[in-house]
Amino acid sequence: MTTVIGTMILAIGLPAWAGITYVGLVRARRGDELPQPDPPRSPRTPAKKATWIAGLAYLAGGALHLYGLSYLPFLFPEDACWFGVGIMAYPDFSSSLPVSLVCRGIEVVPWWVNPGLLVLAVTAVTATVTSVVLALRRPAAQ
């Protein structure tokens, strides 16, 4: 029975006592008032929002381009056709921009890669220009 009571004191009593002591030390250091809430964050400006959109579009465009480049031949060109369409042959044509790999007249790269790159590139450039214009714009006089 003594072991159970001692275990309960160690498991519940000591952490509670340590927490109460810590709170007391913190209040003594700060004063007796309650902690003040953090001041509210300033709202995001339209320029910051456009910058975030541009950054995400650049990141997504880079990831999509790397995905498209994974289809292209690098060390062993015949392996690109073999893994892409199952034909052991050298590619007829390959290009990194627009992303393309043609093996015996068959396009290996998925059809949506290049339109996706175009949409993300236009979004990134537009958002970058917009963020610069909004950052340089003078606030209206009140």
XYZ file of C-alpha atoms in Angstrom:
142
model
C 0.000 0.000 0.000
C 2.837 2.335 0.778
C 4.316 1.720 -2.644
C 1.043 2.660 -4.340
C 0.755 5.882 -2.336
C 4.374 6.745 -3.017
C 3.882 6.089 -6.724
C 0.795 8.333 -6.770
C 2.737 11.119 -5.068
C 5.532 10.776 -7.606
C 3.198 10.488 -10.610
C 0.673 13.220 -9.714
C 1.937 15.277 -6.813
C 5.448 16.105 -7.946
C 4.532 17.308 -11.476
C 1.659 19.386 -10.057
C 3.934 20.906 -7.419
C 6.586 21.643 -10.069
C 4.009 23.314 -12.318
C 2.668 25.468 -9.488
C 6.195 26.456 -8.533
C 7.083 27.312 -12.136
C 3.978 29.494 -12.543
C 4.801 31.243 -9.286
C 8.367 31.915 -10.444
C 7.167 33.265 -13.791
C 4.643 35.576 -12.110
C 7.262 36.767 -9.658
C 9.575 37.614 -12.536
C 6.898 39.428 -14.589
C 4.836 40.896 -11.806
C 1.526 39.679 -10.481
C -0.567 40.524 -13.528
C -1.820 37.995 -15.983
C 0.169 37.549 -19.199
C -0.851 39.971 -21.933
C -2.174 38.566 -25.206
C -0.054 38.933 -28.303
C -0.791 42.032 -30.346
C -2.865 41.350 -33.466
C -0.989 40.736 -36.690
C -1.163 43.371 -39.332
C -3.327 42.183 -42.220
C -1.619 40.985 -45.365
C -1.365 43.628 -48.014
C -2.359 42.863 -51.609
C 1.341 43.034 -52.574
C 2.230 40.295 -50.075
C -0.639 38.133 -51.305
C 0.541 38.518 -54.893
C 4.095 37.660 -53.811
C 2.882 34.453 -52.151
C 0.911 33.501 -55.246
C 3.965 34.144 -57.429
C 6.216 32.090 -55.163
C 3.806 29.163 -55.122
C 3.405 29.327 -58.906
C 7.202 29.315 -59.388
C 7.552 26.372 -57.004
C 4.747 24.371 -58.625
C 6.083 25.177 -62.113
C 9.548 23.998 -61.139
C 8.173 20.771 -59.696
C 6.069 20.156 -62.812
C 9.052 20.828 -65.077
C 11.189 18.374 -63.094
C 8.401 15.817 -63.431
C 8.349 16.351 -67.201
C 12.140 16.114 -67.374
C 12.001 12.728 -65.659
C 10.699 11.317 -68.965
C 13.678 12.571 -70.996
C 16.723 10.500 -71.881
C 19.904 11.329 -70.036
C 22.492 8.540 -69.862
C 20.832 5.806 -71.893
C 18.409 7.196 -74.514
C 17.005 3.808 -75.487
C 15.906 3.249 -71.889
C 13.664 6.325 -72.044
C 11.640 4.750 -74.855
C 11.736 1.347 -73.200
C 10.319 2.607 -69.893
C 7.960 5.094 -71.564
C 6.217 2.978 -74.207
C 7.948 -0.394 -74.103
C 9.939 0.036 -77.350
C 13.687 -0.590 -77.276
C 14.732 2.211 -79.639
C 16.419 5.585 -79.660
C 14.032 8.557 -79.324
C 12.998 10.295 -82.548
C 12.889 13.661 -80.804
C 13.333 15.033 -77.300
C 13.158 18.554 -75.940
C 13.204 20.078 -72.475
C 11.075 23.130 -73.282
C 8.427 22.318 -74.341
C 8.861 18.984 -72.612
C 8.646 16.322 -75.293
C 9.864 12.799 -75.969
C 8.796 11.055 -79.175
C 9.545 7.373 -79.690
C 8.557 5.958 -83.103
C 5.832 8.581 -83.483
C 4.415 8.173 -79.963
C 4.566 11.095 -77.527
C 5.703 9.706 -74.165
C 5.322 12.780 -71.938
C 1.742 13.225 -70.631
C -0.349 15.728 -72.604
C -1.074 17.962 -69.576
C 2.551 18.781 -68.682
C 3.116 21.589 -71.207
C -0.264 23.348 -70.747
C 0.291 23.150 -66.995
C 3.724 24.717 -67.392
C 2.227 27.490 -69.501
C -0.519 28.270 -66.983
C 1.919 28.281 -64.062
C 4.419 30.460 -65.946
C 1.763 33.039 -66.847
C 0.468 33.016 -63.264
C 3.968 33.451 -61.810
C 4.931 36.316 -64.105
C 1.587 38.093 -63.695
C 1.683 37.780 -59.909
C 5.295 39.003 -59.816
C 4.496 42.095 -61.880
C 1.355 42.707 -59.816
C 3.250 42.469 -56.532
C 5.886 44.943 -57.743
C 3.243 47.398 -58.972
C 1.265 47.128 -55.730
C 4.407 47.555 -53.619
C 5.460 50.706 -55.490
C 1.991 52.222 -55.527
C 1.608 55.195 -53.214
C -1.136 54.955 -50.617
C -4.076 57.278 -51.155
C -3.989 60.490 -49.119
C -6.626 60.692 -46.417
